[in-house]
Each structure stands twice: as structure tokens, then as C-alpha cells.
Amino acid sequence: MIDRYEIYCLADPQFYDTLDSQRAKYPDFSISATDVPSGWQHRATDTWLHYGPEGRTLPLQGWKIHISSRLEDADRTLAAVWDYCVGRRLSFKFLRGPRVVTMLNSKYADRGSSGKLVTIYPRDEDELELVLKDLAETLHGVQGPYILSDLRYGDGPLYVRYGGFAERHCLTAERERVLAIEDADGTLVPDRRGPSFSPPAWVTLPAFLAPHLAARNAVTVADLPYEIDEVLHFSNGGGVYKARDTRDGRQVVLKEARPHAGLDAAGRDAVSRLLHEAAILRRLDGLDVVPAVHDYFTVGEHHFLVQEFIGGTTLSQESVHRHPLTRATITPEDAAEYAEWALGMLAGVDRAVAALHGRGVVFGDLHPFNVLVDGDRIVLIDFEVASLAEDRARPTLAHPGFCPPSDRLGVEADNYALACLRIGLFAPMSTVLIPLHRDKVTHLADLVCDTFPVPRAQMDVAVRTILGEDAPGEAGAGGDRAGPRAMRDLPLPGRAPWTSVRDAACRAILATATPERDDRLFPGDPAQFQPGGGLTMASGAAGVLYALAVTGAGRFPEHEDWLRTRAMAPPPGTGLGFYDGLHGVAYAFEALGRRQDALDLAGMCLREKWDQLGQSLYAGLSGIGLNLLHLGAATGEDELRRTGLAVAGIVADRLGDVDSVPEVSGGTGPHAGLMRGSSGAALLFLRAYEATGDTGLLDHAAVALRQDLRRCTRREDGQLQVQQGWRTNPYLDEGSAGIGLALGQYLAHREDEDFRRAMDDIAPVADLDYYVQSGLFAGRAGMIAALSMGLAPGGRAATEVAAGQIRRLAWHAMPYAGGLAFPGNQLLRLSMDLATGTAGVLLALGTALHDRPVALPFISPPGTPAGPVDPTSDERR
């Protein structure tokens, strides 16, 4: 789980949200209550509090100072920094409070930015040196995590890095818009910040920092009796390395821990947990189900535990490789074979956990990534949060899908995780849904038994363990008790009538509305907490209201007014793109019958520096050009049409040729797919061709599509999917389903044998039985929409395949406020937005089931002429 989701899970148990409404529970540092000095500016974000003196001019970029501090020293550090910076009129910022510090320095936080409590912005190198010298004395004795992206000054908490002071952007080679700095020629280039100190090549290190760089480079592992062969894993707490003992040649695992880094819920750092793990493993010495301990040593401040190397793969990797639901076809024999293997694995894990309990140890972190399968041997790894059974402790760092309720302590915590594993090995990732509505586990068990020949008694035991002996129903909206009946009575897609499903989704969406808030109207993905994100098509109100309208669920003028008020005066930094910004809001206004609002907003967007954006449909020029062509056709405003064609020309000039993107090689390189790859540009060229008849635009579309196809790889089952590093992506946004839709739009105008074959090879991605998520952009709903809009798996009618996918939405369906809801990305919270949540599922269902044409924006369904959809009627159909 990436840290940006983790921090947005703190405020609310059902929806991603900020901590703004939870300041009493998670307060800011006390220094934040200090009055802002006269003549100073102050700005607050979710994570930072910014302070700067008025009238002080800073360079656009330069050497910045970061201060690291453990929580025990934070108040002292902040008081000293406040006095020093205010007294010398230095701009600075600091993290808001202890909970934010813990999250941004947790085990799985970003390694490149973790550890920073304070940032100070010196005006030049002389001021940089003076501030460092002064604060080194003032903050003597303060301890904190090492900031990996920076150069440490001395042995205290001060670090430096060269980077941007002002927020500027540029396009990467992958055509993405990122934060930028100027190079030696004055050209904007990416401001890269990785987990190592690496200043730009054209920047000269100030002379006074040279000894500190030498000291940093002097710490090596060259003299150790271990030679590192491979990095197995990195986290913010340290690394895990495959190594060889040079004394006897045997393979070992080195597990590294960084002091004060990788905090858990109890505030323990990685070193504390590694020392604890070593003690637990020594207590378990001799058991075949745990790795043996060989050594323990330190290098600099880093600690290393040397363990036995276990071959094989994790239970998670092995189950994904074997799981029949991830294949294009599944037979009863496949299901039976997998069930036999999975039940054998579960029996082995049971025995392993029982062996630990026999030594008085509770594992505390059982999940498929912490189980290694080496032939017939089952080995449990990662004992950082293990505890003694007699202590009856609760785990402090657990996988969210296997983390027990607060009343399950000691051995009961392991039993709960074992029960989740019994469900999760057959329904991967579905266990993450259980905390959202615990009675969902009964439904999941039913689905597992319907799909696999597993003993019902085993599933029943797992259900009882998860629910507890006297489990009450889960709290629903307005304090209702939403127990098992809420799940049983839920109108499920493919089982209940379309209108019942639609109205249930509408009830859930409307029940979450918060018109009293300015940042968002409906809860969705954390992307909505970026500037203006709560307004947008992807994560904001525009997408939700659009989906409700086009599917016949109705118009809601008070919510439309909320959107208009905020869109016409958007917060600074609001995007201009189609899915991430104001162009998508303008599209929604036109679809909602608010034509003048659409024109006004489009005009406002055109007065901004839109030509500096990237190429994508999601956030860049392709989406803007498509929207301008659409609005021009819908409103008769020829100036919008001409500007849309001009945008297409800019995208064509930047496109390059087919070789401008690399072939698949380890998954590196530019994004592919409809939303972020070249297929979005292809769609723009196709709509521009329809507006002009210029066949050169079809040639550009063909080049763009071939660029995306170069990013695809053919799996063993014959499917064509986008290669993304260690995984392949079949989905609508960055996967091959979106490319397939664009191919279909192209083939409606010009035949191409290669494209026809590629589309046929892509189509089966929409016919899988299992998808991790349910959403439109990266889940099952996107496959339903793709099938309804032209992706046709061979051998069966698209409508038949779509009907099966609609029924399988039951895996993720959840009750909320008497309605139907779906989880967002990561499955940790419910979402109502278009890209990840309930509105997107509703739109996808509408493409298949509604009696009026419903489609993703700019996609023409088979047999439907391209053009705007008019969903302005309030009539429910």
C-alpha cells in the first residue's frame, strides 16, 4: 500500500479523507498555534505548514536545507527552527503533526522523501553555509532518520539537496508533466529526487560541503565477509539483499534496518524491530518453518541481520501464477486442481503457525507475502512484529486485509489472519474489503464455494473466526446497523433489474454528498485532494454528476450549482486537463444541459498556458483537443472547433514516429494506453479526421496506435497486454483494453490487418473471471464498458461476456446507506467517483444496460454515430 493511501485512511473508516476534520484526534504540532508574525505569509496543506516573509525574494532553485528529527525531538527542533528562521526572515515549512510524521516515515513510505521534518530555503550559498553552521550547534543532540535523497551535514540532523524553490513544470521524455528546474542552458528539466544523493551534473557542490561528501562516501560494505548479489526488496526501513558469505560460499539474506526510519503504529523504528526479530528467531531456532539466524552486525548506523536463504517464491506469487481466475479460460478441472493445491498450502501454513504457538510465539503479520514456498517446505518470514503469546499483544504493523479487530489479541490475532488467508487464497485481495463491512465475508465465502470445490465446513470456520462469536452488525450511514441482512438484500448487478441497481447506486452516492465542504462533494480517490481534484471528471463531482445523468439516475441542480460555484473560481493549481481538471468539468456541464457554463469554463481554460501540458487524454493536450472539438460541434462555436484542430496539430508535431517510444524491455519507458499513452492522441486524430476529412490525421492515428502496441507483450495465454515492469496491465486507463477501444475506433474508418489482429489478441483481456478492483479505469467496470463499446472476444458475443462480468461485480459490491457502493483503488475505502468507484461502475453498467446510448466520453459505441450524448432529461428510464 503506497503511503498516499495510508495517510488518507486515518480520518474516516469508510472513505478516503484528509485529517482536517480530525485535528482533535490527530493535532498539529503545538508550534503551529503560534501567531503568524506580522509581515509574514502562511499557507497550510494536508501535510505541510508553509511560512515566508513578505518582500523577501528567493531564487527559483538552489540548495535547500532539510532537518530530520525523531518524534521525541520534534517539539524542541521546531521551536528552535521557528525562532531562528523568523528572527532571520528565512522561508521555511514543517510537517503539520506527529501523525503525519509517522505516516511519511513509516515502513512503506516513499524512500526518496522520507525523514524530512523541516525545509529551509536559503537565498544563496553564503546563507546556506551560515544557516547550517548555526543550526548544527543549536540542534546538537537531535536525532532523526537519514534522508536518503540528501547529503548529510556533519553527524547531526541537517541535510542539503539541490532542487526547485518555485513550482515549475516540464515534460519528461515519457511526455509526463513533472516538477522542474533549469539546467545550465536555462532549459526546464525534471527535478529528480530519488533515494540517493545525486545533484544535477551542471551544479557545483559548494566547497564547504566537500568534506561531508567524502565522509558519506567513506562508509561502505567492502570489508564485510558478505558479497551482495541482488536486492530482493526495499522499504523505507531498509533493504533486503541476497548475498554470499565469502568465507564458505553459502547464500544468505541480509536484512537491513535504518535507525529512526520505518516507523510502525507503536512508533518503533526499523532497528528496534530488527533487534526484536533476531531475538524471536533465536527463540524459534531449530524449527524448519522459520529461517535460521547466522549473524548480526552494524555498518555505520545501519543494522544487518544475516539469515538463512530460502529459495522458492512467496505464497502470493505462487498463487497468482497458479490461480485459474487470472487466465483467459477456466474449466472445472482447473478449479479443482487449484483448490487441491491451495488447501494443501493452507494446511502447511496451519502447521507452521502451530509450531510457532508451540514455542509461545505469535507471528502477528501473517499474509501471503510473508510465506515462502520452497518445494514442500513452508517457511514464515518477517518477524518484526511477532510477540510472546503470554503478552496477548495486538500487531503494530500488519497487512490491511489481515489486520485483526482490536479485540483479537495474541494467538487470536494469528487465528484471524489464518481465517482471512483461507478466503484470500481463493479470492485474492477480497479480504481487504472485510473491514469495510465485516459481514461481506459470508458473501465472499459463498462466492468461493460457488467457484471452487472446497469443503463448505472450512469456509464456515473461517467465517465464524472472522465475525467472532457474537459479532454485531457494522455501523452504516446515519448510525444504522448494517448487518448480514444489508448484504443479503443488496440489489446486485446481473441479478436485480437494471433500474433497481442504478437507483441503489444513486442512493449510496447521494447519501455521501457533503455540500457544506469546499474541497469535495462526493468521497473518492485521494487524487481529489489535489488542488481542484474534488471538481474533476476522474475523482470529483463532475464525473459523478455526469454518470448519474447519462444513466438516467437524474439531475441534481443543487449539486450542479455546488460544482459551478467552485469551478468558476478554482483553487490555485487546479488542472486544465480533461480527467484531472477544468476541461472535464466543462464537458460535464454541456452534458448536463448547462451550455453557457460549459462555454464560460472552456473560455477560462483557453486563457491559461494550456500549450505547456503533456500529450495525454487524462491530463494533457489530447483530452483538451477532444473536448474543444466536442464543444465546438455541440454548441456551433466554430472558434472552439478551430482551436481543437490546432491542438491536434500540436500533438501531431510532438508525436514523432513509431520508433519514438521503445519496444518492451523490462517495462521501462513512456506510459501506454487510452488515458495516459499514445492511444489518447490517436483518438484525438480520429475525431479531428471526422471533423475535416483530412486523411493525414488517420496516418497520425496509426503512428500513435503503433507506438502503444510497441509497449505491449504477449502473455503465455495469448493475450496482448501492456508491459509495466514486473506485471502486465489489461485495463482501460493504462492497459491494453483502452488500446483495443482506440483500435476499434480507427478500424471504423480504415482497415488495417495488423490492427485487426492486435484488437483480436487484446479482446480476451475483458473475459477474465477475476480482476483485483471493480473500478472503471483499472478494474472490472472498465472491462464491461470496453465490451459494450466495441471490444469483442472471439468465440462469444460481447453481450454474453459482459453479462458474466456484470454478475461478477458481486465480488466487490458493498451496502451503504440502503444503497449499493463499491471500493476505490487499493480497496481500503469506499469510493463514489468515476475513475475508481461507484459512479464509474454505474457508468459502465449503463453502457451495457441503459436503453439510451451511454459511453465513455469521446468513444463512439458500435453502430452509434460520434457526437454528444444529451442526458438532460430528468426522466428515469
PDB file of N, CA and C in Angstrom, residues 296-347:
ATOM      1  N   TYR A 296      24.707 -11.060  13.076  1.00  0.00           N
ATOM      2  CA  TYR A 296      24.117  -9.732  13.253  1.00  0.00           C
ATOM      3  C   TYR A 296      25.281  -8.749  13.353  1.00  0.00           C
ATOM      4  N   PHE A 297      25.239  -7.637  12.576  1.00  0.00           N
ATOM      5  CA  PHE A 297      26.335  -6.672  12.609  1.00  0.00           C
ATOM      6  C   PHE A 297      25.808  -5.291  12.226  1.00  0.00           C
ATOM      7  N   THR A 298      26.642  -4.265  12.415  1.00  0.00           N
ATOM      8  CA  THR A 298      26.289  -2.894  12.037  1.00  0.00           C
ATOM      9  C   THR A 298      27.361  -2.330  11.111  1.00  0.00           C
ATOM     10  N   VAL A 299      26.920  -1.475  10.209  1.00  0.00           N
ATOM     11  CA  VAL A 299      27.808  -0.696   9.340  1.00  0.00           C
ATOM     12  C   VAL A 299      27.370   0.748   9.447  1.00  0.00           C
ATOM     13  N   GLY A 300      28.258   1.612   9.940  1.00  0.00           N
ATOM     14  CA  GLY A 300      27.823   2.963  10.223  1.00  0.00           C
ATOM     15  C   GLY A 300      26.727   2.899  11.270  1.00  0.00           C
ATOM     16  N   GLU A 301      25.577   3.445  10.946  1.00  0.00           N
ATOM     17  CA  GLU A 301      24.441   3.389  11.861  1.00  0.00           C
ATOM     18  C   GLU A 301      23.429   2.318  11.455  1.00  0.00           C
ATOM     19  N   HIS A 302      23.687   1.614  10.360  1.00  0.00           N
ATOM     20  CA  HIS A 302      22.741   0.639   9.847  1.00  0.00           C
ATOM     21  C   HIS A 302      22.988  -0.735  10.473  1.00  0.00           C
ATOM     22  N   HIS A 303      21.899  -1.425  10.813  1.00  0.00           N
ATOM     23  CA  HIS A 303      21.975  -2.756  11.398  1.00  0.00           C
ATOM     24  C   HIS A 303      21.629  -3.802  10.347  1.00  0.00           C
ATOM     25  N   PHE A 304      22.281  -4.985  10.452  1.00  0.00           N
ATOM     26  CA  PHE A 304      22.043  -6.062   9.498  1.00  0.00           C
ATOM     27  C   PHE A 304      21.849  -7.377  10.244  1.00  0.00           C
ATOM     28  N   LEU A 305      20.781  -8.071   9.898  1.00  0.00           N
ATOM     29  CA  LEU A 305      20.531  -9.421  10.386  1.00  0.00           C
ATOM     30  C   LEU A 305      20.819 -10.383   9.242  1.00  0.00           C
ATOM     31  N   VAL A 306      21.656 -11.388   9.487  1.00  0.00           N
ATOM     32  CA  VAL A 306      22.023 -12.366   8.460  1.00  0.00           C
ATOM     33  C   VAL A 306      21.220 -13.636   8.717  1.00  0.00           C
ATOM     34  N   GLN A 307      20.419 -14.020   7.711  1.00  0.00           N
ATOM     35  CA  GLN A 307      19.537 -15.182   7.843  1.00  0.00           C
ATOM     36  C   GLN A 307      19.833 -16.215   6.761  1.00  0.00           C
ATOM     37  N   GLU A 308      19.335 -17.400   7.023  1.00  0.00           N
ATOM     38  CA  GLU A 308      19.352 -18.471   6.025  1.00  0.00           C
ATOM     39  C   GLU A 308      18.613 -18.015   4.761  1.00  0.00           C
ATOM     40  N   PHE A 309      19.185 -18.304   3.587  1.00  0.00           N
ATOM     41  CA  PHE A 309      18.496 -18.007   2.327  1.00  0.00           C
ATOM     42  C   PHE A 309      17.520 -19.136   2.021  1.00  0.00           C
ATOM     43  N   ILE A 310      16.263 -18.763   1.791  1.00  0.00           N
ATOM     44  CA  ILE A 310      15.229 -19.732   1.430  1.00  0.00           C
ATOM     45  C   ILE A 310      14.906 -19.548  -0.052  1.00  0.00           C
ATOM     46  N   GLY A 311      14.971 -20.568  -0.823  1.00  0.00           N
ATOM     47  CA  GLY A 311      14.626 -20.475  -2.232  1.00  0.00           C
ATOM     48  C   GLY A 311      13.123 -20.424  -2.424  1.00  0.00           C
ATOM     49  N   GLY A 312      12.679 -20.661  -3.639  1.00  0.00           N
ATOM     50  CA  GLY A 312      11.248 -20.681  -3.917  1.00  0.00           C
ATOM     51  C   GLY A 312      10.680 -19.286  -4.089  1.00  0.00           C
ATOM     52  N   THR A 313       9.360 -19.171  -3.936  1.00  0.00           N
ATOM     53  CA  THR A 313       8.652 -17.906  -4.138  1.00  0.00           C
ATOM     54  C   THR A 313       7.692 -17.667  -2.978  1.00  0.00           C
ATOM     55  N   THR A 314       7.142 -16.473  -2.906  1.00  0.00           N
ATOM     56  CA  THR A 314       6.143 -16.196  -1.877  1.00  0.00           C
ATOM     57  C   THR A 314       4.839 -16.909  -2.229  1.00  0.00           C
ATOM     58  N   LEU A 315       4.048 -17.145  -1.219  1.00  0.00           N
ATOM     59  CA  LEU A 315       2.738 -17.752  -1.452  1.00  0.00           C
ATOM     60  C   LEU A 315       1.884 -16.852  -2.337  1.00  0.00           C
ATOM     61  N   SER A 316       2.076 -15.549  -2.220  1.00  0.00           N
ATOM     62  CA  SER A 316       1.334 -14.623  -3.077  1.00  0.00           C
ATOM     63  C   SER A 316       1.698 -14.819  -4.543  1.00  0.00           C
ATOM     64  N   GLN A 317       3.008 -14.839  -4.845  1.00  0.00           N
ATOM     65  CA  GLN A 317       3.438 -15.035  -6.229  1.00  0.00           C
ATOM     66  C   GLN A 317       2.997 -16.386  -6.760  1.00  0.00           C
ATOM     67  N   GLU A 318       3.121 -17.396  -5.939  1.00  0.00           N
ATOM     68  CA  GLU A 318       2.768 -18.749  -6.384  1.00  0.00           C
ATOM     69  C   GLU A 318       1.274 -18.866  -6.653  1.00  0.00           C
ATOM     70  N   SER A 319       0.463 -18.236  -5.804  1.00  0.00           N
ATOM     71  CA  SER A 319      -0.987 -18.326  -6.013  1.00  0.00           C
ATOM     72  C   SER A 319      -1.411 -17.551  -7.250  1.00  0.00           C
ATOM     73  N   VAL A 320      -0.793 -16.390  -7.503  1.00  0.00           N
ATOM     74  CA  VAL A 320      -1.121 -15.640  -8.719  1.00  0.00           C
ATOM     75  C   VAL A 320      -0.742 -16.445  -9.947  1.00  0.00           C
ATOM     76  N   HIS A 321       0.417 -17.092  -9.905  1.00  0.00           N
ATOM     77  CA  HIS A 321       0.863 -17.902 -11.039  1.00  0.00           C
ATOM     78  C   HIS A 321      -0.079 -19.069 -11.299  1.00  0.00           C
ATOM     79  N   ARG A 322      -0.606 -19.669 -10.243  1.00  0.00           N
ATOM     80  CA  ARG A 322      -1.443 -20.852 -10.400  1.00  0.00           C
ATOM     81  C   ARG A 322      -2.937 -20.541 -10.518  1.00  0.00           C
ATOM     82  N   HIS A 323      -3.357 -19.363 -10.060  1.00  0.00           N
ATOM     83  CA  HIS A 323      -4.786 -19.091  -9.909  1.00  0.00           C
ATOM     84  C   HIS A 323      -5.501 -19.139 -11.255  1.00  0.00           C
ATOM     85  N   PRO A 324      -6.507 -19.976 -11.417  1.00  0.00           N
ATOM     86  CA  PRO A 324      -7.166 -20.096 -12.726  1.00  0.00           C
ATOM     87  C   PRO A 324      -7.996 -18.876 -13.109  1.00  0.00           C
ATOM     88  N   LEU A 325      -8.414 -18.071 -12.136  1.00  0.00           N
ATOM     89  CA  LEU A 325      -9.242 -16.918 -12.466  1.00  0.00           C
ATOM     90  C   LEU A 325      -8.465 -15.822 -13.188  1.00  0.00           C
ATOM     91  N   THR A 326      -7.134 -15.914 -13.193  1.00  0.00           N
ATOM     92  CA  THR A 326      -6.337 -14.922 -13.914  1.00  0.00           C
ATOM     93  C   THR A 326      -6.088 -15.332 -15.354  1.00  0.00           C
ATOM     94  N   ARG A 327      -6.609 -16.482 -15.766  1.00  0.00           N
ATOM     95  CA  ARG A 327      -6.395 -16.952 -17.138  1.00  0.00           C
ATOM     96  C   ARG A 327      -7.599 -16.620 -18.008  1.00  0.00           C
ATOM     97  N   ALA A 328      -7.370 -16.764 -19.313  1.00  0.00           N
ATOM     98  CA  ALA A 328      -8.435 -16.430 -20.262  1.00  0.00           C
ATOM     99  C   ALA A 328      -9.609 -17.399 -20.141  1.00  0.00           C
ATOM    100  N   THR A 329      -9.339 -18.641 -19.821  1.00  0.00           N
ATOM    101  CA  THR A 329     -10.414 -19.638 -19.676  1.00  0.00           C
ATOM    102  C   THR A 329     -10.171 -20.439 -18.399  1.00  0.00           C
ATOM    103  N   ILE A 330     -11.244 -20.935 -17.812  1.00  0.00           N
ATOM    104  CA  ILE A 330     -11.168 -21.775 -16.619  1.00  0.00           C
ATOM    105  C   ILE A 330     -12.146 -22.931 -16.770  1.00  0.00           C
ATOM    106  N   THR A 331     -11.663 -24.125 -16.499  1.00  0.00           N
ATOM    107  CA  THR A 331     -12.504 -25.319 -16.565  1.00  0.00           C
ATOM    108  C   THR A 331     -12.720 -25.850 -15.156  1.00  0.00           C
ATOM    109  N   PRO A 332     -13.716 -26.717 -14.963  1.00  0.00           N
ATOM    110  CA  PRO A 332     -13.889 -27.340 -13.638  1.00  0.00           C
ATOM    111  C   PRO A 332     -12.627 -28.063 -13.176  1.00  0.00           C
ATOM    112  N   GLU A 333     -11.901 -28.638 -14.131  1.00  0.00           N
ATOM    113  CA  GLU A 333     -10.660 -29.326 -13.781  1.00  0.00           C
ATOM    114  C   GLU A 333      -9.618 -28.337 -13.257  1.00  0.00           C
ATOM    115  N   ASP A 334      -9.557 -27.132 -13.890  1.00  0.00           N
ATOM    116  CA  ASP A 334      -8.637 -26.099 -13.407  1.00  0.00           C
ATOM    117  C   ASP A 334      -8.979 -25.688 -11.972  1.00  0.00           C
ATOM    118  N   ALA A 335     -10.285 -25.483 -11.725  1.00  0.00           N
ATOM    119  CA  ALA A 335     -10.721 -25.068 -10.397  1.00  0.00           C
ATOM    120  C   ALA A 335     -10.390 -26.137  -9.361  1.00  0.00           C
ATOM    121  N   ALA A 336     -10.598 -27.405  -9.717  1.00  0.00           N
ATOM    122  CA  ALA A 336     -10.319 -28.495  -8.790  1.00  0.00           C
ATOM    123  C   ALA A 336      -8.826 -28.617  -8.511  1.00  0.00           C
ATOM    124  N   GLU A 337      -8.013 -28.464  -9.549  1.00  0.00           N
ATOM    125  CA  GLU A 337      -6.564 -28.558  -9.370  1.00  0.00           C
ATOM    126  C   GLU A 337      -6.050 -27.456  -8.459  1.00  0.00           C
ATOM    127  N   TYR A 338      -6.552 -26.246  -8.673  1.00  0.00           N
ATOM    128  CA  TYR A 338      -6.105 -25.139  -7.824  1.00  0.00           C
ATOM    129  C   TYR A 338      -6.582 -25.337  -6.386  1.00  0.00           C
ATOM    130  N   ALA A 339      -7.819 -25.771  -6.220  1.00  0.00           N
ATOM    131  CA  ALA A 339      -8.349 -25.971  -4.872  1.00  0.00           C
ATOM    132  C   ALA A 339      -7.517 -26.992  -4.108  1.00  0.00           C
ATOM    133  N   GLU A 340      -7.121 -28.065  -4.772  1.00  0.00           N
ATOM    134  CA  GLU A 340      -6.308 -29.090  -4.112  1.00  0.00           C
ATOM    135  C   GLU A 340      -4.969 -28.503  -3.666  1.00  0.00           C
ATOM    136  N   TRP A 341      -4.344 -27.712  -4.560  1.00  0.00           N
ATOM    137  CA  TRP A 341      -3.067 -27.089  -4.195  1.00  0.00           C
ATOM    138  C   TRP A 341      -3.251 -26.100  -3.049  1.00  0.00           C
ATOM    139  N   ALA A 342      -4.256 -25.224  -3.148  1.00  0.00           N
ATOM    140  CA  ALA A 342      -4.466 -24.190  -2.140  1.00  0.00           C
ATOM    141  C   ALA A 342      -4.761 -24.791  -0.769  1.00  0.00           C
ATOM    142  N   LEU A 343      -5.587 -25.826  -0.737  1.00  0.00           N
ATOM    143  CA  LEU A 343      -5.897 -26.458   0.549  1.00  0.00           C
ATOM    144  C   LEU A 343      -4.650 -27.085   1.160  1.00  0.00           C
ATOM    145  N   GLY A 344      -3.779 -27.629   0.298  1.00  0.00           N
ATOM    146  CA  GLY A 344      -2.514 -28.162   0.795  1.00  0.00           C
ATOM    147  C   GLY A 344      -1.630 -27.075   1.381  1.00  0.00           C
ATOM    148  N   MET A 345      -1.585 -25.936   0.697  1.00  0.00           N
ATOM    149  CA  MET A 345      -0.811 -24.798   1.215  1.00  0.00           C
ATOM    150  C   MET A 345      -1.365 -24.323   2.556  1.00  0.00           C
ATOM    151  N   LEU A 346      -2.678 -24.233   2.647  1.00  0.00           N
ATOM    152  CA  LEU A 346      -3.299 -23.774   3.886  1.00  0.00           C
ATOM    153  C   LEU A 346      -2.994 -24.719   5.045  1.00  0.00           C
ATOM    154  N   ALA A 347      -3.002 -26.025   4.760  1.00  0.00           N
ATOM    155  CA  ALA A 347      -2.661 -26.988   5.806  1.00  0.00           C
ATOM    156  C   ALA A 347      -1.219 -26.799   6.262  1.00  0.00           C
TER     157      ALA A 347
END
